Amino acid sequence: MISLHTISFRYQPTTPWIFKDLSANYQPGSIIGIQGASGSGKTTLLYALCGVIPAMIKGDFTGEVKINNEILTNLTLPQIAPLASLLMQQPDYQLFFPTVEQEIAFGPENLCLAPAEIQARVDSALVRLSIEELRHTTSAHLSFGQKRLVTLAALLALSPQVMLLDEPLGGIHPGLYPLLAKAITQEAQKGKIIFVADHHPALLELADVRLQMEDLR
Ligand SMILES: Nc1ncnc2c1ncn2[C@@H]1O[C@H](COP(=O)(O)OP(=O)(O)O)[C@@H](O)[C@H]1O
Ligand SMILES: [Mg+2]
């Protein structure tokens, strides 16, 4: 379960609250849609849900985020990763390795899983997103949409309890929307908690609950 206890954030004392006194609990299997105009704070909220705020982005943060009763501010970012991980709006910020396979293996390797389990997770993520043919491709040679699929595959392989998806359909061919929707639904059925910030009805209609950023201030 993830619980938000009266969380508030603004970048500076002189700028408006992005969210103020937000409290909520979400159970395993929930899909939460985050809606709002560009600049309304969707990305900022996702940063708070995985500890990037306040660990890396300073500002005025109060309240607590707990996942399975662990308070995120008591943990380091590497400790938080298996609990809550973010698919960033810009995939380039999340690609670090020469090949796609290495990229996807990184999360499970960090969990110190057995090599066979790591391989199984990589294979499964590639198959689920239909990108097996990219396995040995150099990450730098991928198109924007392919980079998005690879970063999503890396998230699936890491398999955190809470998945935070920041505009996952950005740059994706509409023909692939159902594939992504299916992957997200399957993760929820496995008991993951998934936050999706997006404008596209293709994903928002999967959500059990929706948060409208403009209503959170
Ligand atoms: N690092 C930052 N410093 C100051 N203001 C920021 C920073 N990042 C975002 N903002 C501001 O916070 C607001 C919310 O931004 P963001 O969370 O990116 O919105 P969205 O994801 O909905 O487009 C915007 O007004 C943006 O300009
Ligand atoms: Mg954003």
PDB file of C-alpha atoms and ligand atoms in Angstrom:
ATOM      1  CA  MET A   1       0.000   0.000   0.000  1.00  0.00           C
ATOM      2  CA  ILE A   2       1.088   3.566  -0.584  1.00  0.00           C
ATOM      3  CA  SER A   3      -0.173   6.267   1.725  1.00  0.00           C
ATOM      4  CA  LEU A   4       0.199  10.009   1.449  1.00  0.00           C
ATOM      5  CA  HIS A   5      -0.053  11.896   4.713  1.00  0.00           C
ATOM      6  CA  THR A   6      -0.885  15.577   4.203  1.00  0.00           C
ATOM      7  CA  ILE A   7       1.844  16.096   1.609  1.00  0.00           C
ATOM      8  CA  SER A   8       2.471  19.613   0.320  1.00  0.00           C
ATOM      9  CA  PHE A   9       5.057  20.968  -2.075  1.00  0.00           C
ATOM     10  CA  ARG A  10       6.024  24.235  -3.696  1.00  0.00           C
ATOM     11  CA  TYR A  11       9.299  24.966  -5.454  1.00  0.00           C
ATOM     12  CA  GLN A  12       9.830  28.227  -3.622  1.00  0.00           C
ATOM     13  CA  PRO A  13       8.120  30.110  -0.812  1.00  0.00           C
ATOM     14  CA  THR A  14       7.096  32.719  -3.379  1.00  0.00           C
ATOM     15  CA  THR A  15       5.597  30.276  -5.918  1.00  0.00           C
ATOM     16  CA  PRO A  16       2.206  28.556  -5.660  1.00  0.00           C
ATOM     17  CA  TRP A  17       1.659  25.188  -3.988  1.00  0.00           C
ATOM     18  CA  ILE A  18       1.745  22.392  -6.549  1.00  0.00           C
ATOM     19  CA  PHE A  19      -0.244  20.250  -4.112  1.00  0.00           C
ATOM     20  CA  LYS A  20      -1.324  21.104  -0.581  1.00  0.00           C
ATOM     21  CA  ASP A  21      -2.291  18.773   2.297  1.00  0.00           C
ATOM     22  CA  LEU A  22      -2.886  15.835   0.010  1.00  0.00           C
ATOM     23  CA  SER A  23      -3.815  12.654   1.859  1.00  0.00           C
ATOM     24  CA  ALA A  24      -4.758   9.350   0.260  1.00  0.00           C
ATOM     25  CA  ASN A  25      -4.264   5.575   0.500  1.00  0.00           C
ATOM     26  CA  TYR A  26      -4.020   3.270  -2.479  1.00  0.00           C
ATOM     27  CA  GLN A  27      -4.176  -0.511  -2.284  1.00  0.00           C
ATOM     28  CA  PRO A  28      -2.320  -3.077  -4.392  1.00  0.00           C
ATOM     29  CA  GLY A  29      -3.925  -3.406  -7.806  1.00  0.00           C
ATOM     30  CA  SER A  30      -4.941   0.260  -8.044  1.00  0.00           C
ATOM     31  CA  ILE A  31      -4.410   2.372 -11.135  1.00  0.00           C
ATOM     32  CA  ILE A  32      -4.438   6.088 -10.380  1.00  0.00           C
ATOM     33  CA  GLY A  33      -4.754   8.571 -13.240  1.00  0.00           C
ATOM     34  CA  ILE A  34      -3.097  11.959 -12.818  1.00  0.00           C
ATOM     35  CA  GLN A  35      -4.664  14.607 -15.011  1.00  0.00           C
ATOM     36  CA  GLY A  36      -4.004  18.265 -15.491  1.00  0.00           C
ATOM     37  CA  ALA A  37      -2.849  20.845 -17.978  1.00  0.00           C
ATOM     38  CA  SER A  38       0.781  21.105 -18.950  1.00  0.00           C
ATOM     39  CA  GLY A  39       2.585  22.799 -16.050  1.00  0.00           C
ATOM     40  CA  SER A  40      -0.074  21.776 -13.506  1.00  0.00           C
ATOM     41  CA  GLY A  41       2.365  19.616 -11.521  1.00  0.00           C
ATOM     42  CA  LYS A  42       1.882  16.019 -12.681  1.00  0.00           C
ATOM     43  CA  THR A  43       5.622  15.345 -12.912  1.00  0.00           C
ATOM     44  CA  THR A  44       6.229  17.118  -9.603  1.00  0.00           C
ATOM     45  CA  LEU A  45       3.704  14.874  -7.833  1.00  0.00           C
ATOM     46  CA  LEU A  46       5.344  11.761  -9.296  1.00  0.00           C
ATOM     47  CA  TYR A  47       8.732  13.006  -8.019  1.00  0.00           C
ATOM     48  CA  ALA A  48       7.285  13.221  -4.505  1.00  0.00           C
ATOM     49  CA  LEU A  49       5.894   9.684  -4.738  1.00  0.00           C
ATOM     50  CA  CYS A  50       9.341   8.174  -5.410  1.00  0.00           C
ATOM     51  CA  GLY A  51      11.377  10.337  -3.040  1.00  0.00           C
ATOM     52  CA  VAL A  52      13.128  12.453  -5.700  1.00  0.00           C
ATOM     53  CA  ILE A  53      11.361  15.230  -3.821  1.00  0.00           C
ATOM     54  CA  PRO A  54      12.825  16.013  -1.326  1.00  0.00           C
ATOM     55  CA  ALA A  55      16.054  13.981  -1.874  1.00  0.00           C
ATOM     56  CA  MET A  56      17.128  15.656  -5.106  1.00  0.00           C
ATOM     57  CA  ILE A  57      14.769  18.551  -5.684  1.00  0.00           C
ATOM     58  CA  LYS A  58      14.769  21.012  -2.871  1.00  0.00           C
ATOM     59  CA  GLY A  59      11.822  23.218  -2.118  1.00  0.00           C
ATOM     60  CA  ASP A  60       9.147  23.362   0.467  1.00  0.00           C
ATOM     61  CA  PHE A  61       8.076  19.751   1.129  1.00  0.00           C
ATOM     62  CA  THR A  62       6.048  18.653   4.132  1.00  0.00           C
ATOM     63  CA  GLY A  63       4.141  15.513   5.028  1.00  0.00           C
ATOM     64  CA  GLU A  64       5.042  11.862   4.541  1.00  0.00           C
ATOM     65  CA  VAL A  65       4.833   9.272   1.821  1.00  0.00           C
ATOM     66  CA  LYS A  66       4.794   5.689   3.100  1.00  0.00           C
ATOM     67  CA  ILE A  67       5.042   2.515   1.073  1.00  0.00           C
ATOM     68  CA  ASN A  68       4.359  -0.683   3.012  1.00  0.00           C
ATOM     69  CA  ASN A  69       4.749   1.464   6.143  1.00  0.00           C
ATOM     70  CA  GLU A  70       8.271   2.599   5.225  1.00  0.00           C
ATOM     71  CA  ILE A  71       8.605   6.375   5.284  1.00  0.00           C
ATOM     72  CA  LEU A  72      10.374   7.322   2.058  1.00  0.00           C
ATOM     73  CA  THR A  73      12.441  10.105   3.617  1.00  0.00           C
ATOM     74  CA  ASN A  74      14.065   7.480   5.876  1.00  0.00           C
ATOM     75  CA  LEU A  75      15.376   5.618   2.828  1.00  0.00           C
ATOM     76  CA  THR A  76      18.013   6.364   0.184  1.00  0.00           C
ATOM     77  CA  LEU A  77      16.953   6.566  -3.472  1.00  0.00           C
ATOM     78  CA  PRO A  78      18.518   3.141  -4.249  1.00  0.00           C
ATOM     79  CA  GLN A  79      16.535   1.705  -1.325  1.00  0.00           C
ATOM     80  CA  ILE A  80      13.361   3.298  -2.675  1.00  0.00           C
ATOM     81  CA  ALA A  81      13.825   1.993  -6.254  1.00  0.00           C
ATOM     82  CA  PRO A  82      12.361  -1.490  -5.644  1.00  0.00           C
ATOM     83  CA  LEU A  83       9.447   0.126  -3.796  1.00  0.00           C
ATOM     84  CA  ALA A  84       8.654   2.964  -6.195  1.00  0.00           C
ATOM     85  CA  SER A  85      10.211   3.775  -9.531  1.00  0.00           C
ATOM     86  CA  LEU A  86       9.562   6.359 -12.190  1.00  0.00           C
ATOM     87  CA  LEU A  87       9.254   6.118 -15.949  1.00  0.00           C
ATOM     88  CA  MET A  88      10.483   9.575 -16.869  1.00  0.00           C
ATOM     89  CA  GLN A  89       8.852  11.836 -19.405  1.00  0.00           C
ATOM     90  CA  GLN A  90      12.233  12.091 -21.205  1.00  0.00           C
ATOM     91  CA  PRO A  91      13.589   8.575 -21.823  1.00  0.00           C
ATOM     92  CA  ASP A  92      17.052   9.929 -22.661  1.00  0.00           C
ATOM     93  CA  TYR A  93      17.555  10.705 -18.963  1.00  0.00           C
ATOM     94  CA  GLN A  94      17.079   7.027 -18.136  1.00  0.00           C
ATOM     95  CA  LEU A  95      19.291   5.251 -20.656  1.00  0.00           C
ATOM     96  CA  PHE A  96      22.800   4.613 -19.386  1.00  0.00           C
ATOM     97  CA  PHE A  97      24.068   1.407 -20.964  1.00  0.00           C
ATOM     98  CA  PRO A  98      25.446   0.547 -24.412  1.00  0.00           C
ATOM     99  CA  THR A  99      22.765  -2.006 -25.288  1.00  0.00           C
ATOM    100  CA  VAL A 100      19.079  -2.485 -24.686  1.00  0.00           C
ATOM    101  CA  GLU A 101      19.603  -5.813 -22.933  1.00  0.00           C
ATOM    102  CA  GLN A 102      22.069  -4.300 -20.459  1.00  0.00           C
ATOM    103  CA  GLU A 103      19.675  -1.453 -19.835  1.00  0.00           C
ATOM    104  CA  ILE A 104      16.828  -3.780 -18.927  1.00  0.00           C
ATOM    105  CA  ALA A 105      19.041  -6.076 -16.834  1.00  0.00           C
ATOM    106  CA  PHE A 106      20.341  -3.242 -14.657  1.00  0.00           C
ATOM    107  CA  GLY A 107      17.349  -3.089 -12.275  1.00  0.00           C
ATOM    108  CA  PRO A 108      17.168  -6.821 -11.544  1.00  0.00           C
ATOM    109  CA  GLU A 109      20.985  -6.967 -11.259  1.00  0.00           C
ATOM    110  CA  ASN A 110      20.829  -4.306  -8.571  1.00  0.00           C
ATOM    111  CA  LEU A 111      18.337  -6.445  -6.687  1.00  0.00           C
ATOM    112  CA  CYS A 112      21.070  -9.136  -6.643  1.00  0.00           C
ATOM    113  CA  LEU A 113      18.748 -11.711  -8.191  1.00  0.00           C
ATOM    114  CA  ALA A 114      20.056 -15.029  -9.516  1.00  0.00           C
ATOM    115  CA  PRO A 115      21.345 -14.799 -13.108  1.00  0.00           C
ATOM    116  CA  ALA A 116      18.558 -17.083 -14.390  1.00  0.00           C
ATOM    117  CA  GLU A 117      15.929 -14.855 -12.797  1.00  0.00           C
ATOM    118  CA  ILE A 118      17.542 -11.738 -14.269  1.00  0.00           C
ATOM    119  CA  GLN A 119      17.523 -13.346 -17.717  1.00  0.00           C
ATOM    120  CA  ALA A 120      13.896 -14.403 -17.306  1.00  0.00           C
ATOM    121  CA  ARG A 121      12.847 -10.885 -16.377  1.00  0.00           C
ATOM    122  CA  VAL A 122      14.713  -9.350 -19.314  1.00  0.00           C
ATOM    123  CA  ASP A 123      13.235 -11.868 -21.766  1.00  0.00           C
ATOM    124  CA  SER A 124       9.733 -11.404 -20.433  1.00  0.00           C
ATOM    125  CA  ALA A 125       9.901  -7.589 -20.589  1.00  0.00           C
ATOM    126  CA  LEU A 126      11.175  -7.695 -24.183  1.00  0.00           C
ATOM    127  CA  VAL A 127       8.394 -10.068 -25.229  1.00  0.00           C
ATOM    128  CA  ARG A 128       5.637  -8.162 -23.451  1.00  0.00           C
ATOM    129  CA  LEU A 129       6.522  -4.917 -25.197  1.00  0.00           C
ATOM    130  CA  SER A 130       7.236  -6.611 -28.519  1.00  0.00           C
ATOM    131  CA  ILE A 131      10.815  -5.351 -28.711  1.00  0.00           C
ATOM    132  CA  GLU A 132      12.757  -8.618 -28.781  1.00  0.00           C
ATOM    133  CA  GLU A 133      14.445  -7.549 -32.011  1.00  0.00           C
ATOM    134  CA  LEU A 134      15.978  -4.584 -30.132  1.00  0.00           C
ATOM    135  CA  ARG A 135      17.761  -6.785 -27.569  1.00  0.00           C
ATOM    136  CA  HIS A 136      21.275  -6.159 -28.913  1.00  0.00           C
ATOM    137  CA  THR A 137      20.631  -2.698 -30.321  1.00  0.00           C
ATOM    138  CA  THR A 138      22.757   0.212 -29.156  1.00  0.00           C
ATOM    139  CA  SER A 139      20.549   2.384 -26.948  1.00  0.00           C
ATOM    140  CA  ALA A 140      21.789   5.564 -28.624  1.00  0.00           C
ATOM    141  CA  HIS A 141      20.456   4.333 -31.995  1.00  0.00           C
ATOM    142  CA  LEU A 142      16.874   3.928 -30.835  1.00  0.00           C
ATOM    143  CA  SER A 143      14.037   6.193 -31.951  1.00  0.00           C
ATOM    144  CA  PHE A 144      12.265   8.236 -29.267  1.00  0.00           C
ATOM    145  CA  GLY A 145       9.355   5.781 -29.186  1.00  0.00           C
ATOM    146  CA  GLN A 146      11.726   2.804 -28.935  1.00  0.00           C
ATOM    147  CA  LYS A 147      13.574   4.500 -26.079  1.00  0.00           C
ATOM    148  CA  ARG A 148      10.256   4.853 -24.273  1.00  0.00           C
ATOM    149  CA  LEU A 149       9.506   1.146 -24.731  1.00  0.00           C
ATOM    150  CA  VAL A 150      12.994   0.202 -23.498  1.00  0.00           C
ATOM    151  CA  THR A 151      12.706   2.353 -20.373  1.00  0.00           C
ATOM    152  CA  LEU A 152       9.279   0.845 -19.726  1.00  0.00           C
ATOM    153  CA  ALA A 153      10.730  -2.649 -20.208  1.00  0.00           C
ATOM    154  CA  ALA A 154      13.438  -1.764 -17.665  1.00  0.00           C
ATOM    155  CA  LEU A 155      10.730  -0.733 -15.202  1.00  0.00           C
ATOM    156  CA  LEU A 156       8.786  -3.960 -15.782  1.00  0.00           C
ATOM    157  CA  ALA A 157      11.977  -5.962 -15.171  1.00  0.00           C
ATOM    158  CA  LEU A 158      12.715  -4.060 -11.956  1.00  0.00           C
ATOM    159  CA  SER A 159       9.097  -4.701 -10.959  1.00  0.00           C
ATOM    160  CA  PRO A 160       8.725  -2.148  -8.138  1.00  0.00           C
ATOM    161  CA  GLN A 161       5.646  -2.196  -5.910  1.00  0.00           C
ATOM    162  CA  VAL A 162       4.648   1.275  -7.142  1.00  0.00           C
ATOM    163  CA  MET A 163       5.119   2.229 -10.804  1.00  0.00           C
ATOM    164  CA  LEU A 164       5.025   5.911 -11.688  1.00  0.00           C
ATOM    165  CA  LEU A 165       4.473   6.502 -15.391  1.00  0.00           C
ATOM    166  CA  ASP A 166       5.032  10.029 -16.640  1.00  0.00           C
ATOM    167  CA  GLU A 167       3.269  10.452 -19.986  1.00  0.00           C
ATOM    168  CA  PRO A 168       4.122   6.909 -21.091  1.00  0.00           C
ATOM    169  CA  LEU A 169       2.376   7.298 -24.454  1.00  0.00           C
ATOM    170  CA  GLY A 170       4.494  10.299 -25.469  1.00  0.00           C
ATOM    171  CA  GLY A 171       6.254   9.445 -28.738  1.00  0.00           C
ATOM    172  CA  ILE A 172       4.521   6.073 -28.975  1.00  0.00           C
ATOM    173  CA  HIS A 173       2.728   5.121 -32.191  1.00  0.00           C
ATOM    174  CA  PRO A 174      -1.031   4.960 -31.495  1.00  0.00           C
ATOM    175  CA  GLY A 175      -1.016   1.414 -32.844  1.00  0.00           C
ATOM    176  CA  LEU A 176       0.984   0.429 -29.747  1.00  0.00           C
ATOM    177  CA  TYR A 177      -1.369   2.002 -27.182  1.00  0.00           C
ATOM    178  CA  PRO A 178      -3.269  -1.270 -26.610  1.00  0.00           C
ATOM    179  CA  LEU A 179       0.023  -3.088 -25.957  1.00  0.00           C
ATOM    180  CA  LEU A 180       0.960  -0.580 -23.256  1.00  0.00           C
ATOM    181  CA  ALA A 181      -2.540  -0.584 -21.807  1.00  0.00           C
ATOM    182  CA  LYS A 182      -2.364  -4.380 -21.559  1.00  0.00           C
ATOM    183  CA  ALA A 183       1.032  -4.307 -19.831  1.00  0.00           C
ATOM    184  CA  ILE A 184      -0.257  -1.774 -17.298  1.00  0.00           C
ATOM    185  CA  THR A 185      -3.429  -3.768 -16.629  1.00  0.00           C
ATOM    186  CA  GLN A 186      -1.396  -6.943 -16.128  1.00  0.00           C
ATOM    187  CA  GLU A 187       0.881  -5.203 -13.615  1.00  0.00           C
ATOM    188  CA  ALA A 188      -2.143  -3.994 -11.652  1.00  0.00           C
ATOM    189  CA  GLN A 189      -3.573  -7.525 -11.686  1.00  0.00           C
ATOM    190  CA  LYS A 190      -0.285  -8.733 -10.198  1.00  0.00           C
ATOM    191  CA  GLY A 191      -0.824  -6.308  -7.303  1.00  0.00           C
ATOM    192  CA  LYS A 192       1.267  -3.349  -8.386  1.00  0.00           C
ATOM    193  CA  ILE A 193       0.072   0.196  -7.735  1.00  0.00           C
ATOM    194  CA  ILE A 194       0.331   2.280 -10.880  1.00  0.00           C
ATOM    195  CA  PHE A 195       0.185   6.039 -11.239  1.00  0.00           C
ATOM    196  CA  VAL A 196      -0.248   7.273 -14.799  1.00  0.00           C
ATOM    197  CA  ALA A 197       0.137  10.918 -15.735  1.00  0.00           C
ATOM    198  CA  ASP A 198      -1.205  11.305 -19.229  1.00  0.00           C
ATOM    199  CA  HIS A 199      -3.671  13.142 -21.390  1.00  0.00           C
ATOM    200  CA  HIS A 200      -4.568  10.124 -23.478  1.00  0.00           C
ATOM    201  CA  PRO A 201      -7.923   8.493 -22.763  1.00  0.00           C
ATOM    202  CA  ALA A 202      -6.315   5.155 -23.761  1.00  0.00           C
ATOM    203  CA  LEU A 203      -4.635   4.996 -20.356  1.00  0.00           C
ATOM    204  CA  LEU A 204      -6.787   7.275 -18.214  1.00  0.00           C
ATOM    205  CA  GLU A 205      -9.768   5.034 -18.848  1.00  0.00           C
ATOM    206  CA  LEU A 206      -7.895   2.201 -17.101  1.00  0.00           C
ATOM    207  CA  ALA A 207      -7.731   4.244 -13.894  1.00  0.00           C
ATOM    208  CA  ASP A 208      -9.817   3.347 -10.850  1.00  0.00           C
ATOM    209  CA  VAL A 209      -9.331   6.841  -9.449  1.00  0.00           C
ATOM    210  CA  ARG A 210      -8.269  10.120 -11.000  1.00  0.00           C
ATOM    211  CA  LEU A 211      -6.444  13.025  -9.432  1.00  0.00           C
ATOM    212  CA  GLN A 212      -6.972  16.402 -11.068  1.00  0.00           C
ATOM    213  CA  MET A 213      -3.852  18.471 -10.322  1.00  0.00           C
ATOM    214  CA  GLU A 214      -5.708  21.791 -10.349  1.00  0.00           C
ATOM    215  CA  ASP A 215      -7.915  20.504  -7.507  1.00  0.00           C
ATOM    216  CA  LEU A 216      -4.997  19.615  -5.217  1.00  0.00           C
ATOM    217  CA  ARG A 217      -3.782  23.141  -4.406  1.00  0.00           C
TER     218      ARG A 217
HETATM  219  N1  LIG B   1      12.891  22.580 -10.934  1.00  0.00           N
HETATM  220  C1  LIG B   1      11.887  23.474 -10.924  1.00  0.00           C
HETATM  221  N2  LIG B   1      12.047  24.669 -10.293  1.00  0.00           N
HETATM  222  C2  LIG B   1      11.039  25.557 -10.249  1.00  0.00           C
HETATM  223  N3  LIG B   1       9.829  25.370 -10.807  1.00  0.00           N
HETATM  224  C3  LIG B   1       9.620  24.203 -11.448  1.00  0.00           C
HETATM  225  C4  LIG B   1      10.635  23.208 -11.554  1.00  0.00           C
HETATM  226  N4  LIG B   1      10.140  22.152 -12.242  1.00  0.00           N
HETATM  227  C5  LIG B   1       8.874  22.487 -12.567  1.00  0.00           C
HETATM  228  N5  LIG B   1       8.564  23.718 -12.103  1.00  0.00           N
HETATM  229  C6  LIG B   1       7.255  24.396 -12.230  1.00  0.00           C
HETATM  230  O1  LIG B   1       6.295  23.662 -11.514  1.00  0.00           O
HETATM  231  C7  LIG B   1       5.058  23.597 -12.231  1.00  0.00           C
HETATM  232  C8  LIG B   1       4.655  22.159 -12.450  1.00  0.00           C
HETATM  233  O2  LIG B   1       5.565  21.557 -13.360  1.00  0.00           O
HETATM  234  P1  LIG B   1       5.440  20.029 -13.765  1.00  0.00           P
HETATM  235  O3  LIG B   1       5.366  19.197 -12.539  1.00  0.00           O
HETATM  236  O4  LIG B   1       6.536  19.734 -14.714  1.00  0.00           O
HETATM  237  O5  LIG B   1       4.006  19.983 -14.507  1.00  0.00           O
HETATM  238  P2  LIG B   1       3.410  18.951 -15.570  1.00  0.00           P
HETATM  239  O6  LIG B   1       4.178  17.668 -15.418  1.00  0.00           O
HETATM  240  O7  LIG B   1       1.959  18.810 -15.214  1.00  0.00           O
HETATM  241  O8  LIG B   1       3.578  19.557 -16.918  1.00  0.00           O
HETATM  242  C9  LIG B   1       5.281  24.392 -13.515  1.00  0.00           C
HETATM  243  O9  LIG B   1       4.814  25.694 -13.272  1.00  0.00           O
HETATM  244  C10 LIG B   1       6.787  24.386 -13.669  1.00  0.00           C
HETATM  245  O10 LIG B   1       7.218  25.527 -14.354  1.00  0.00           O
HETATM  246 MG    MG B   2       5.234  16.555 -16.769  1.00  0.00          MG
END
